[in-house]
Tab-separated table of C-alpha atoms in Angstrom:
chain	number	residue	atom	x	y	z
A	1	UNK	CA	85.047	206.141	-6.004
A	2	UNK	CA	81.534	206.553	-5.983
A	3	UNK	CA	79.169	203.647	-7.111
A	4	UNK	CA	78.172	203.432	-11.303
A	5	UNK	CA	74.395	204.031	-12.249
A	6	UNK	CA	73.200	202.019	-14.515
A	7	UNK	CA	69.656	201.554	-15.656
A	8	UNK	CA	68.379	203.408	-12.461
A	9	UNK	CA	70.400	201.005	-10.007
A	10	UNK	CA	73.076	201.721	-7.811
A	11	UNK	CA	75.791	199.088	-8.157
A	12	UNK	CA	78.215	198.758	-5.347
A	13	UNK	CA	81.570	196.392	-5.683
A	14	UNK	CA	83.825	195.967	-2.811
A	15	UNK	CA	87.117	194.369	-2.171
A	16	UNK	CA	87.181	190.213	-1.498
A	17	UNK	CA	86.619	191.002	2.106
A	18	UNK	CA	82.951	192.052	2.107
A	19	UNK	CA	80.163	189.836	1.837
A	20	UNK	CA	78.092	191.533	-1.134
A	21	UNK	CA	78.775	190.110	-4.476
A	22	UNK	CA	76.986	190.752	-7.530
A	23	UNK	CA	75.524	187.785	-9.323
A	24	UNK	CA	76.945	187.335	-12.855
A	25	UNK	CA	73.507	185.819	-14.363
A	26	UNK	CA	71.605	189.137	-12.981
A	27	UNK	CA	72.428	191.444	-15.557
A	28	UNK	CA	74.987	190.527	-18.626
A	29	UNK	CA	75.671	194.313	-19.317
A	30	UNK	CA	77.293	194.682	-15.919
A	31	UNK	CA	81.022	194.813	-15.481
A	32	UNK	CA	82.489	194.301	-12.266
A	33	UNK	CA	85.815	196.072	-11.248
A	34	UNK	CA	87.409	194.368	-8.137
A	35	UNK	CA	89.707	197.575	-7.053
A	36	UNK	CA	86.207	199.631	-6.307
A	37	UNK	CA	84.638	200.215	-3.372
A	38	UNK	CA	80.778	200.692	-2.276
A	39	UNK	CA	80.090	203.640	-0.122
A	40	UNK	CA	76.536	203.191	-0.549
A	41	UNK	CA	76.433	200.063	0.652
A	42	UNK	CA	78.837	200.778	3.740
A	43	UNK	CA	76.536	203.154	4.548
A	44	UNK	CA	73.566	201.081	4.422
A	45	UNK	CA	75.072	198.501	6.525
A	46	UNK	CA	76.163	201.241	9.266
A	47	UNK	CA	72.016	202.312	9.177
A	48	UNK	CA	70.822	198.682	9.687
A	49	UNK	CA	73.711	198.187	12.393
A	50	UNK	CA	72.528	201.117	14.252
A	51	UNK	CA	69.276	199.720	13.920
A	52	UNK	CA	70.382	196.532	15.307
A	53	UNK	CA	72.154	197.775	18.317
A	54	UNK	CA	68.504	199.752	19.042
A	55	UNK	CA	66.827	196.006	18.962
A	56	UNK	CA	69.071	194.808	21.384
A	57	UNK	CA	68.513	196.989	24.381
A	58	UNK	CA	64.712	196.487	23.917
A	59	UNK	CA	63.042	193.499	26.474
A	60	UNK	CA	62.500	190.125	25.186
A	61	UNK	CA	59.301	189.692	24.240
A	62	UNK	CA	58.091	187.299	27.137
A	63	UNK	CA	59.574	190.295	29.230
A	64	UNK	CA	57.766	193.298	28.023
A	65	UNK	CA	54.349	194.554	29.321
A	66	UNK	CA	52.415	193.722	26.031
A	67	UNK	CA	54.392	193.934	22.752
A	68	UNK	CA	52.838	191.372	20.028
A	69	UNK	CA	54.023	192.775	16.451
A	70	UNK	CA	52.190	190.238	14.001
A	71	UNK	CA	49.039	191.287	15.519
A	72	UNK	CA	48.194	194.493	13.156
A	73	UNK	CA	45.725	196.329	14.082
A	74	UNK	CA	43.216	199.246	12.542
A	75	UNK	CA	43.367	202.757	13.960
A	76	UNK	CA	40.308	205.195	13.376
A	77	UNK	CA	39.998	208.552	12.439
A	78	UNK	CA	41.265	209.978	15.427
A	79	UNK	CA	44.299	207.699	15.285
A	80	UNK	CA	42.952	205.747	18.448
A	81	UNK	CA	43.167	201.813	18.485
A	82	UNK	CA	40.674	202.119	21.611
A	83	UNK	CA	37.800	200.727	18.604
A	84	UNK	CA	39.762	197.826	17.414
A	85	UNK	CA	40.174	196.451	21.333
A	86	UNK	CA	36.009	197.315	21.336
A	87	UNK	CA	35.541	195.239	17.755
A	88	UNK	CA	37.761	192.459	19.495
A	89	UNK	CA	35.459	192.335	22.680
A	90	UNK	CA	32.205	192.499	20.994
A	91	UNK	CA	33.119	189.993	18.530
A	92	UNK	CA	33.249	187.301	21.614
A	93	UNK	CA	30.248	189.150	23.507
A	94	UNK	CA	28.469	188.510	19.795
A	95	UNK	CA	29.815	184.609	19.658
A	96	UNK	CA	28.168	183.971	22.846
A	97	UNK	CA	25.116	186.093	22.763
A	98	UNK	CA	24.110	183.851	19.225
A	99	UNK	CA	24.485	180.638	21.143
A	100	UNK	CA	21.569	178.309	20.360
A	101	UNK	CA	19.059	179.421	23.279
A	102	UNK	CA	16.547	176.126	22.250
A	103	UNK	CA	16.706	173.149	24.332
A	104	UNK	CA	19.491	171.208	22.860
A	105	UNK	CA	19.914	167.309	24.246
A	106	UNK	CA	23.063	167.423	26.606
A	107	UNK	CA	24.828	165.170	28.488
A	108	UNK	CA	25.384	166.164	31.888
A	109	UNK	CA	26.871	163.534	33.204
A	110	UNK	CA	31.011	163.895	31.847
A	111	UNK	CA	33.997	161.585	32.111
A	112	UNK	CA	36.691	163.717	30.558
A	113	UNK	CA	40.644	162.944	30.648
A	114	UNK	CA	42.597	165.938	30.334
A	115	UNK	CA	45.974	165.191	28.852
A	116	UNK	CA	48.482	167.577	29.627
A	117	UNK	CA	51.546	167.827	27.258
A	118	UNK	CA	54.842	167.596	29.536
A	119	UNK	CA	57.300	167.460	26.803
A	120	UNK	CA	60.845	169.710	26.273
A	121	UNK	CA	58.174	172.115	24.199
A	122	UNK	CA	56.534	173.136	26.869
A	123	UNK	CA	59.598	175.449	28.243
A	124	UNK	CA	58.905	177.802	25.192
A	125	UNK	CA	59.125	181.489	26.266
A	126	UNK	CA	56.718	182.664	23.629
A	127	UNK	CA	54.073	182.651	26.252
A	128	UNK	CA	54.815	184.075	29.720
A	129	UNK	CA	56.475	182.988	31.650
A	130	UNK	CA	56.143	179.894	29.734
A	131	UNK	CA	54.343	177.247	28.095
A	132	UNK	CA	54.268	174.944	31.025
A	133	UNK	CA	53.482	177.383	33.991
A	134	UNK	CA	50.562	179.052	31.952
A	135	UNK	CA	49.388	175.795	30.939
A	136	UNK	CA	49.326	174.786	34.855
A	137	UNK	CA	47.548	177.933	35.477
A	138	UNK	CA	45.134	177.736	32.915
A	139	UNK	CA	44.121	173.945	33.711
A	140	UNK	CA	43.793	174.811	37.710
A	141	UNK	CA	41.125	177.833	36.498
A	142	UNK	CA	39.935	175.005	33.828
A	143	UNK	CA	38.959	172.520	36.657
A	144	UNK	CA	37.488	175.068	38.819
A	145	UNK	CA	35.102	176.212	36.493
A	146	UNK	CA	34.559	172.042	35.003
A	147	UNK	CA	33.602	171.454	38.252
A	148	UNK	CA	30.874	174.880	39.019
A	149	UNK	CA	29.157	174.062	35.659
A	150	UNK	CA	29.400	169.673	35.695
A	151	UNK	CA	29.100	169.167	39.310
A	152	UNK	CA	27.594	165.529	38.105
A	153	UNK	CA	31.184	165.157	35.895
A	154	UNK	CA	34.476	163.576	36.683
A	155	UNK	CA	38.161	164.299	35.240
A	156	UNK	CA	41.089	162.513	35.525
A	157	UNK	CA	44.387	163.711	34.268
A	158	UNK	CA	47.217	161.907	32.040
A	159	UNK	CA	50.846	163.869	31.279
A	160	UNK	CA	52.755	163.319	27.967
A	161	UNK	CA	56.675	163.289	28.454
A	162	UNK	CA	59.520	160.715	27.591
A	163	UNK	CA	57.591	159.370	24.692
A	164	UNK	CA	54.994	157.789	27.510
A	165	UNK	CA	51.658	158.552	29.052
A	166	UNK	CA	51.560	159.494	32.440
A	167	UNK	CA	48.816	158.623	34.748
A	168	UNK	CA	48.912	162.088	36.893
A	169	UNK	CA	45.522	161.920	38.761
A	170	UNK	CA	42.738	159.175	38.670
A	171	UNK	CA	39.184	160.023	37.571
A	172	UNK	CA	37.454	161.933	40.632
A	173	UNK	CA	34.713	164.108	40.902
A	174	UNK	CA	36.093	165.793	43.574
A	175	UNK	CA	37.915	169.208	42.472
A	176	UNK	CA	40.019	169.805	45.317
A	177	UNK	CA	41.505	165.909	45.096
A	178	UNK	CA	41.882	166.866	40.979
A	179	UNK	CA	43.525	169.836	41.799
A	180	UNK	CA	45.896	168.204	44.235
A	181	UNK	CA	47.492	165.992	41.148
A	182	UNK	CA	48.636	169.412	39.818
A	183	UNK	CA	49.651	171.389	42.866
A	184	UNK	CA	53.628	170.097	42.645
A	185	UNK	CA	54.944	171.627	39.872
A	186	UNK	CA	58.330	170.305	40.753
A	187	UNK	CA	56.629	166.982	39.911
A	188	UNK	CA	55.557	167.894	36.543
A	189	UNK	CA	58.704	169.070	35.122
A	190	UNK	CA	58.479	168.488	31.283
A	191	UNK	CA	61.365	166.607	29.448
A	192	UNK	CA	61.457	164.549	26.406
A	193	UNK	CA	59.086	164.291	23.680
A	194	UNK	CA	55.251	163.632	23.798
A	195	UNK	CA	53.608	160.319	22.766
A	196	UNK	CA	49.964	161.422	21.917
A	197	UNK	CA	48.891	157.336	20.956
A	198	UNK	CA	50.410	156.424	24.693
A	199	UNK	CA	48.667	159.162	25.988
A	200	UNK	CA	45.077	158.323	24.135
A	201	UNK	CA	45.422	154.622	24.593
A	202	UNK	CA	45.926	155.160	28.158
A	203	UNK	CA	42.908	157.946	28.599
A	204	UNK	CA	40.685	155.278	26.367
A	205	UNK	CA	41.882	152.379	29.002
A	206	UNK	CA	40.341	154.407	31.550
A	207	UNK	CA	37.174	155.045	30.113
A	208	UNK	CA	36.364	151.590	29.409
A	209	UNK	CA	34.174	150.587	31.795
A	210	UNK	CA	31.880	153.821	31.778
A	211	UNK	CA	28.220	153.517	30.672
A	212	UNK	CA	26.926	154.325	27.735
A	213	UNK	CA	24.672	157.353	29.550
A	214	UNK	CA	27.631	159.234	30.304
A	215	UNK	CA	30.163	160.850	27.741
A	216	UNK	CA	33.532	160.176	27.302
A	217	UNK	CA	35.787	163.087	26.688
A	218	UNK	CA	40.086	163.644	26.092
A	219	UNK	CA	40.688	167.281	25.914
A	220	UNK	CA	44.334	167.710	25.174
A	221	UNK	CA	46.551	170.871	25.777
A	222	UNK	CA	49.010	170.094	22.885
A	223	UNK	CA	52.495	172.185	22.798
A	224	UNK	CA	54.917	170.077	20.868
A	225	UNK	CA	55.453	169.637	17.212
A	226	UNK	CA	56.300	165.720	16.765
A	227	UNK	CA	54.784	162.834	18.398
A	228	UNK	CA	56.931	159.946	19.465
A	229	UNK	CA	54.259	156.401	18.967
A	230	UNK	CA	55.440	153.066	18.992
A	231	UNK	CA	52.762	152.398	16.277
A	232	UNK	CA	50.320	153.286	13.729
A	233	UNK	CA	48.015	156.216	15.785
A	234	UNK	CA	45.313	156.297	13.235
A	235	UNK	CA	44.432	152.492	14.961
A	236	UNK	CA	43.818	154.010	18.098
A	237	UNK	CA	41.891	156.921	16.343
A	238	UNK	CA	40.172	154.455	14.952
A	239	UNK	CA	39.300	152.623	18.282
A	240	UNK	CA	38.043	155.826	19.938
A	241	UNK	CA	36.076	156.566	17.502
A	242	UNK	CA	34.423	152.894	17.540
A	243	UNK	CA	34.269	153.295	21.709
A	244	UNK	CA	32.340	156.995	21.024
A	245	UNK	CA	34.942	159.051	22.567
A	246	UNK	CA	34.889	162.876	21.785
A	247	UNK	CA	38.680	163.903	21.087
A	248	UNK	CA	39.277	168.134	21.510
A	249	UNK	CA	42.650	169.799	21.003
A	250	UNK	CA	43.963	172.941	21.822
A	251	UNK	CA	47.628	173.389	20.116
A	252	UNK	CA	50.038	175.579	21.420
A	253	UNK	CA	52.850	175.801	18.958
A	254	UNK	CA	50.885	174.839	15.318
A	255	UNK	CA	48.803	172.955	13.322
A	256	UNK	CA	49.335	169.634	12.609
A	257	UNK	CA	47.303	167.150	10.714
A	258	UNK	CA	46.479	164.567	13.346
A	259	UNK	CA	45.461	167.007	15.834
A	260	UNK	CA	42.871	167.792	13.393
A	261	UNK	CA	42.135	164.474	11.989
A	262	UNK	CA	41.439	163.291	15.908
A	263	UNK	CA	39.059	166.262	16.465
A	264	UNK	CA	37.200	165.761	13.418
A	265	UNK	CA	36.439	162.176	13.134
A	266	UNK	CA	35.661	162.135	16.757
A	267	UNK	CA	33.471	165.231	16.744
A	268	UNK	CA	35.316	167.405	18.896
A	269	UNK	CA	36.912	171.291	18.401
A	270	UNK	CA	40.641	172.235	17.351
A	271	UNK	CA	42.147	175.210	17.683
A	272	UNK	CA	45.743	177.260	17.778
A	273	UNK	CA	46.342	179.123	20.625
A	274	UNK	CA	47.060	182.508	18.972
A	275	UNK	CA	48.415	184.224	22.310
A	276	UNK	CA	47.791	183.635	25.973
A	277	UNK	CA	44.014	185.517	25.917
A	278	UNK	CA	43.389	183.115	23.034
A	279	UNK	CA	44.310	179.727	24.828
A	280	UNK	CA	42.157	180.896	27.757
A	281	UNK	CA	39.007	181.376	25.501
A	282	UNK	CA	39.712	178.087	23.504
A	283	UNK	CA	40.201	175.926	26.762
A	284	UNK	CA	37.148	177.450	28.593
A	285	UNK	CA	34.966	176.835	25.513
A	286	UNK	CA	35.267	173.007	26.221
A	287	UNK	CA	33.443	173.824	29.720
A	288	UNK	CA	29.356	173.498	28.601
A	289	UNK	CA	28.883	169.762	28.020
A	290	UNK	CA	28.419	169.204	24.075
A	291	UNK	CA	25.444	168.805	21.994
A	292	UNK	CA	24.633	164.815	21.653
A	293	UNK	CA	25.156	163.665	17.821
A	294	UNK	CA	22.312	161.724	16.184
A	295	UNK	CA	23.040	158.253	15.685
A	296	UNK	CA	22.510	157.404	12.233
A	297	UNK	CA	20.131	154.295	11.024
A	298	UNK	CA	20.526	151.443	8.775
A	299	UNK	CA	20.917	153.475	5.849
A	300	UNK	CA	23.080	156.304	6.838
A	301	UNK	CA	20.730	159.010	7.277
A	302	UNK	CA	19.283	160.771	10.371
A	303	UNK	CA	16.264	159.204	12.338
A	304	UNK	CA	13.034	160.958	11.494
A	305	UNK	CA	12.634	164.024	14.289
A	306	UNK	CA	8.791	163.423	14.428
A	307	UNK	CA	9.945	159.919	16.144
A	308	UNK	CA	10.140	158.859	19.601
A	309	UNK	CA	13.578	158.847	20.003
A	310	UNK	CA	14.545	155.254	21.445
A	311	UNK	CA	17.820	155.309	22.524
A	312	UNK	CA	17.131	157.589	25.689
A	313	UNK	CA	16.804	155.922	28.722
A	314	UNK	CA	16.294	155.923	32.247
A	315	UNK	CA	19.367	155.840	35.214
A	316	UNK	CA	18.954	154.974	39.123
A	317	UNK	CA	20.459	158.121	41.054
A	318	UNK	CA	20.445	157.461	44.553
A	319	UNK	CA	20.082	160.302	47.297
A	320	UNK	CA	23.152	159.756	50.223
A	321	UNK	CA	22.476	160.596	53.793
A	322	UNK	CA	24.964	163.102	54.873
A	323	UNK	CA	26.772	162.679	58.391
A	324	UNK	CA	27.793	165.395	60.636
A	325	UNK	CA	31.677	166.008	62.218
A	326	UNK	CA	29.784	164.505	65.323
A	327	UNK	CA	28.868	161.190	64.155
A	328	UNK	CA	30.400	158.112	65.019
A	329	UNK	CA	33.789	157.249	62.973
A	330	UNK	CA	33.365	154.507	60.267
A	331	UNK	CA	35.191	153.055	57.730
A	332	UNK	CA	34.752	154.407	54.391
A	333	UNK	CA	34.624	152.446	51.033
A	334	UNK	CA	36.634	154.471	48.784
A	335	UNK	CA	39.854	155.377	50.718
A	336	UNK	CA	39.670	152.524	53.335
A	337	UNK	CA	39.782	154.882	56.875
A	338	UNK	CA	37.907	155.776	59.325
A	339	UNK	CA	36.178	159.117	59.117
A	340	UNK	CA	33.501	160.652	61.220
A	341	UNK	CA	32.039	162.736	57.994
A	342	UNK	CA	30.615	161.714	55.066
A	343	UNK	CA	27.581	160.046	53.545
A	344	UNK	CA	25.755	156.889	53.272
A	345	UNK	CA	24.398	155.157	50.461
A	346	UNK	CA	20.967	154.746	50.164
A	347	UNK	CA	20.742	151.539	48.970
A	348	UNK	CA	23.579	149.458	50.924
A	349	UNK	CA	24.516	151.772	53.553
A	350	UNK	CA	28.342	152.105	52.986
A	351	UNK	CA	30.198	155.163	53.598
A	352	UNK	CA	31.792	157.536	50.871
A	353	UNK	CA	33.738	160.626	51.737
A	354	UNK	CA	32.549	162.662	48.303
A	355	UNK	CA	29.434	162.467	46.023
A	356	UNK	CA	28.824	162.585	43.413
A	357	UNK	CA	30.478	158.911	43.050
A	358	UNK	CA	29.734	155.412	42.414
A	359	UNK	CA	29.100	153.415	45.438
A	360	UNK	CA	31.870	150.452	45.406
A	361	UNK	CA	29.576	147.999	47.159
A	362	UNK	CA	26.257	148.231	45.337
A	363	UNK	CA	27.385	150.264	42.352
A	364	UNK	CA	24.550	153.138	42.470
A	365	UNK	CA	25.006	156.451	41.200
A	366	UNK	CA	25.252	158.434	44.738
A	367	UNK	CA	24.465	162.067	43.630
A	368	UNK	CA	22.976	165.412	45.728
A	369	UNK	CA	20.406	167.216	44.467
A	370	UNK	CA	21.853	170.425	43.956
A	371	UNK	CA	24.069	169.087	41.885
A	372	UNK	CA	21.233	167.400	39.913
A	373	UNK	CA	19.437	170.828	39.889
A	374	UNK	CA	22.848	173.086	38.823
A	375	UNK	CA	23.144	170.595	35.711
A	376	UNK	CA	19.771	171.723	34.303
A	377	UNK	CA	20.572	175.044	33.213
A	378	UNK	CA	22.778	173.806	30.213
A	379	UNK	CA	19.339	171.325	28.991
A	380	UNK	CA	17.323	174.779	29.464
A	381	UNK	CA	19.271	177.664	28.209
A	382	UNK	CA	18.262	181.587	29.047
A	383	UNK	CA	17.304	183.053	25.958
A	384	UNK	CA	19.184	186.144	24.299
A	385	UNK	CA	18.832	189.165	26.215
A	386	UNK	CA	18.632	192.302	24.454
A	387	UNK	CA	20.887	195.112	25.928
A	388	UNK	CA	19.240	197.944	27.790
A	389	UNK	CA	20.239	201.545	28.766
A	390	UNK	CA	20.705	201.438	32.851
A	391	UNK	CA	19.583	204.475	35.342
A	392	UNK	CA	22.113	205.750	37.538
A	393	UNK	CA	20.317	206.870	41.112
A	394	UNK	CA	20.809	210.270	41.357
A	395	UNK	CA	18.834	212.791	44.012
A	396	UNK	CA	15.426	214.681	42.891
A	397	UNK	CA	17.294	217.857	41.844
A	398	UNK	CA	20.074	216.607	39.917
A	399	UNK	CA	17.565	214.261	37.849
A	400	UNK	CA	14.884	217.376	36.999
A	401	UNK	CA	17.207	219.390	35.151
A	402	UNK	CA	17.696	216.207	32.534
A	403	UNK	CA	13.687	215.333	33.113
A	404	UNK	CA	13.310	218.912	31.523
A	405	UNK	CA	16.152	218.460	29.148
A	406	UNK	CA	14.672	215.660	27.472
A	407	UNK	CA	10.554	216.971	27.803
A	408	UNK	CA	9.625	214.300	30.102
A	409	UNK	CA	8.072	215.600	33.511
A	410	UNK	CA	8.621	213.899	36.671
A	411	UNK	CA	4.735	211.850	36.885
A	412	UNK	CA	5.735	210.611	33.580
A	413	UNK	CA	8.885	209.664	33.683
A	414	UNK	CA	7.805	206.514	35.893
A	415	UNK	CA	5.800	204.839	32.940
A	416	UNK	CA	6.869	201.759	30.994
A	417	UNK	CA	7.851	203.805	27.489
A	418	UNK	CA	8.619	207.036	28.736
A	419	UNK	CA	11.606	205.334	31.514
A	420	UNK	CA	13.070	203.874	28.249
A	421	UNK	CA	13.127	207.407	26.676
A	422	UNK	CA	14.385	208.764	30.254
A	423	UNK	CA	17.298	206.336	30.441
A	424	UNK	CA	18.220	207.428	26.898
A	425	UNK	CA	17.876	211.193	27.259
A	426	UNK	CA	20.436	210.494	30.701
A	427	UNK	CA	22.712	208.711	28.738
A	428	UNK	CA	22.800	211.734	26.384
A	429	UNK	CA	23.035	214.020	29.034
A	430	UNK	CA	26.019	212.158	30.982
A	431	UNK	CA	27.870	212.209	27.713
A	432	UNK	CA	27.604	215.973	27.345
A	433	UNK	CA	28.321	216.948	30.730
A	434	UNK	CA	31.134	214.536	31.558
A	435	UNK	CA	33.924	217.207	31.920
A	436	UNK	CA	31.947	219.380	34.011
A	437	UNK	CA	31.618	219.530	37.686
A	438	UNK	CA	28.991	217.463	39.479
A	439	UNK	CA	27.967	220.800	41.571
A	440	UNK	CA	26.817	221.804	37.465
A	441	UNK	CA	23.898	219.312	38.410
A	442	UNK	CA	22.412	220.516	41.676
């Protein structure tokens, strides 16, 4: 018996063995007849189990090449998505093109902790091949690229698994000793849940002892949804903001409201990794050393800029003395053996294998000057650069026939205007021409 229509609605009633019953507060004019049965919506459910048999022989989506369904995109005229992928690449060319290009006080001398989240979470699939591995990935590219643009820095690295903090790597300047912590991934294997106030407590520990001229940093890789703290974690937040330590977050899974609290009150960044291009950009945004807050006065406002500004002082940096593979082995003071290479302090003579470091006799800042001179370029930024056509190099013949194209003969097509107005008319002519033959041009 086919299903009743009433009031422009199909109403389907089937025996006590399917699952679709009609609700009797819905509509009081309906009457329901037991002994029926709903063709309509047998057929339905045949459609949507035919489409669910389809779903099924598709890839997971940590398996397929690229398939990301919440992320809609615009198509344009031609029914191309080629301009959305442009608008998406020239919104972060555009981000980092309006950087501030004014001299901005830096500090170039970094302490940062990176705390790495270890937990069960990390195991999630919804990145490939998962949380964990890209994480490791991502942090080995992360401390490669710390280390190019702080060569004065140090980082030392602190996992987050079994509800503890877990001292991974001490603080080093050295990359390939940093990188050596994370090399074993059998090591690392996450379990448990994450304990972010062990994990800050123990990063804050470490920092203690730092001076005041260098910055203290916790950048945290964040993939779990619940935090397991034996106590009250706004007391620690508290204490790092008291001991001037910068707190950044980069969340794998969501948002949650002490991630955020911790970046904000500390003055650091928080974001949500939206896909695996997104955590990459997010992480590698905590590279250029941070722009110095102003310390506010008495009465809560900013010091006057027209002011000489009295908290900056001066630091000894001493110069080391590097020794060849041929010099005579000594003992060094930070690993206690003897080693032929390395370099001597200037001020008590004691070997260290890497600089820059702290001598552990004397206590000077041993430092090279290259690395000195590399940490300049983020106190004197390049201004913006405006974007230019560029001239291929072609031969003599090929470039006349798009000199005369464009009116421009060949003894003016080397002055300062004109080569602009060259460079456009090639462009122009490449475009047009780009499905012919290059023999076209000779």
């Amino acid at each position: 018996m086919p299903p009743r229509r009433d009031d422009d609605k199909f109403i389907a009633v089937d025996d006590s063995d399917s699952d679709i019953s009609v609700d009797d507060d819905a509509d009081p004019g309906l009457s329901k007849n037991p002994k029926t049965k709903g063709k309509a919506s047998d057929s339905r459910r045949k459609r949507d189990k035919g489409k669910g048999k389809a779903k099924d022989t598709q890839a997971y989506t940590w398996e397929a090449s690229y398939t990301r369904s919440w992320e809609t995109v615009q198509e344009d005229e031609a029914g191309s998505l080629q301009a959305a992928v442009d608008d998406w690449m020239a919104r972060g060319r555009r981000r980092r093109l309006l950087a501030p290009s004014t001299a901005i006080r830096r500090t170039i001398i970094r302490h940062v902790v990176l705390l790495l989240d270890l937990s069960a979470a990390m195991m999630d699939r919804d990145m490939r091949p998962t949380r964990f591995d890209l994480m490791l990935q991502y942090s080995r590219e992360f401390i490669a690229e710390w280390f190019d643009q702080n060569p004065l820095g140090q980082i030392g690295i602190v996992g987050m698994r079994a509800g503890i903090g877990e001292r991974i790597g001490e603080m080093s300047g050295n990359p390939q000793e940093v990188l050596k912590h994370i090399a074993d991934r059998h090591k690392l294997e996450p379990t448990g849940e994450p304990s972010l106030q062990n994990a800050i407590e123990m990063a804050r520990s470490s920092m203690s002892h730092l001076p005041t001229h260098s910055s203290r940093e916790i950048i945290i890789v964040f993939g779990s949804l619940t935090t397991c703290d034996p106590g009250n974690i706004h007391d620690t937040l508290d204490s790092c903001v008291k001991a001037k330590i910068r707190i950044s977050v980069v969340a794998l899974a969501a948002e949650m409201r002490i991630c955020r609290s911790l970046c904000e009150k500390t003055g650091g960044q928080f974001g949500v990794a939206l896909n695996e291009g997104h955590f990459h950009d997010l992480l590698f945004e905590l590279i250029p050393p941070p722009a110095q807050q102003a310390s506010l006065n008495r009465l809560g406002s900013a010091p006057n800029s027209r002011a000489p500004n009295s908290s900056a002082d001066l630091m000894l940096m001493g110069f080391p003395t590097r020794l060849p593979d041929t010099a005579p082995p000594g003992l060094c003071v930070c690993h206690s053996e003897i080693k032929s290479e390395g370099f001597l302090c200037p001020r008590c003579l004691a070997k260290v294998c890497d600089v820059p470091t702290d001598c552990d006799v004397c206590g000077l800042m041993i430092v090279s000057s290259p690395h000195l001179a590399r940490s300049y370029h983020h106190l004197f930024p390049v201004k913006a650069y405006d974007a230019v056509y560029v001239v291929l190099f072609c031969s003599w013949r090929r470039l006349r026939h798009c000199l005369t194209w464009i009116g421009v003969s060949r003894s003016q097509a080397y002055g300062g205007p004109n080569l602009v107005k060259c460079a456009q008319g090639l462009s122009r002519v490449f475009a047009a021409f780009s499905d012919t033959d290059s023999d076209t041009y000779e």
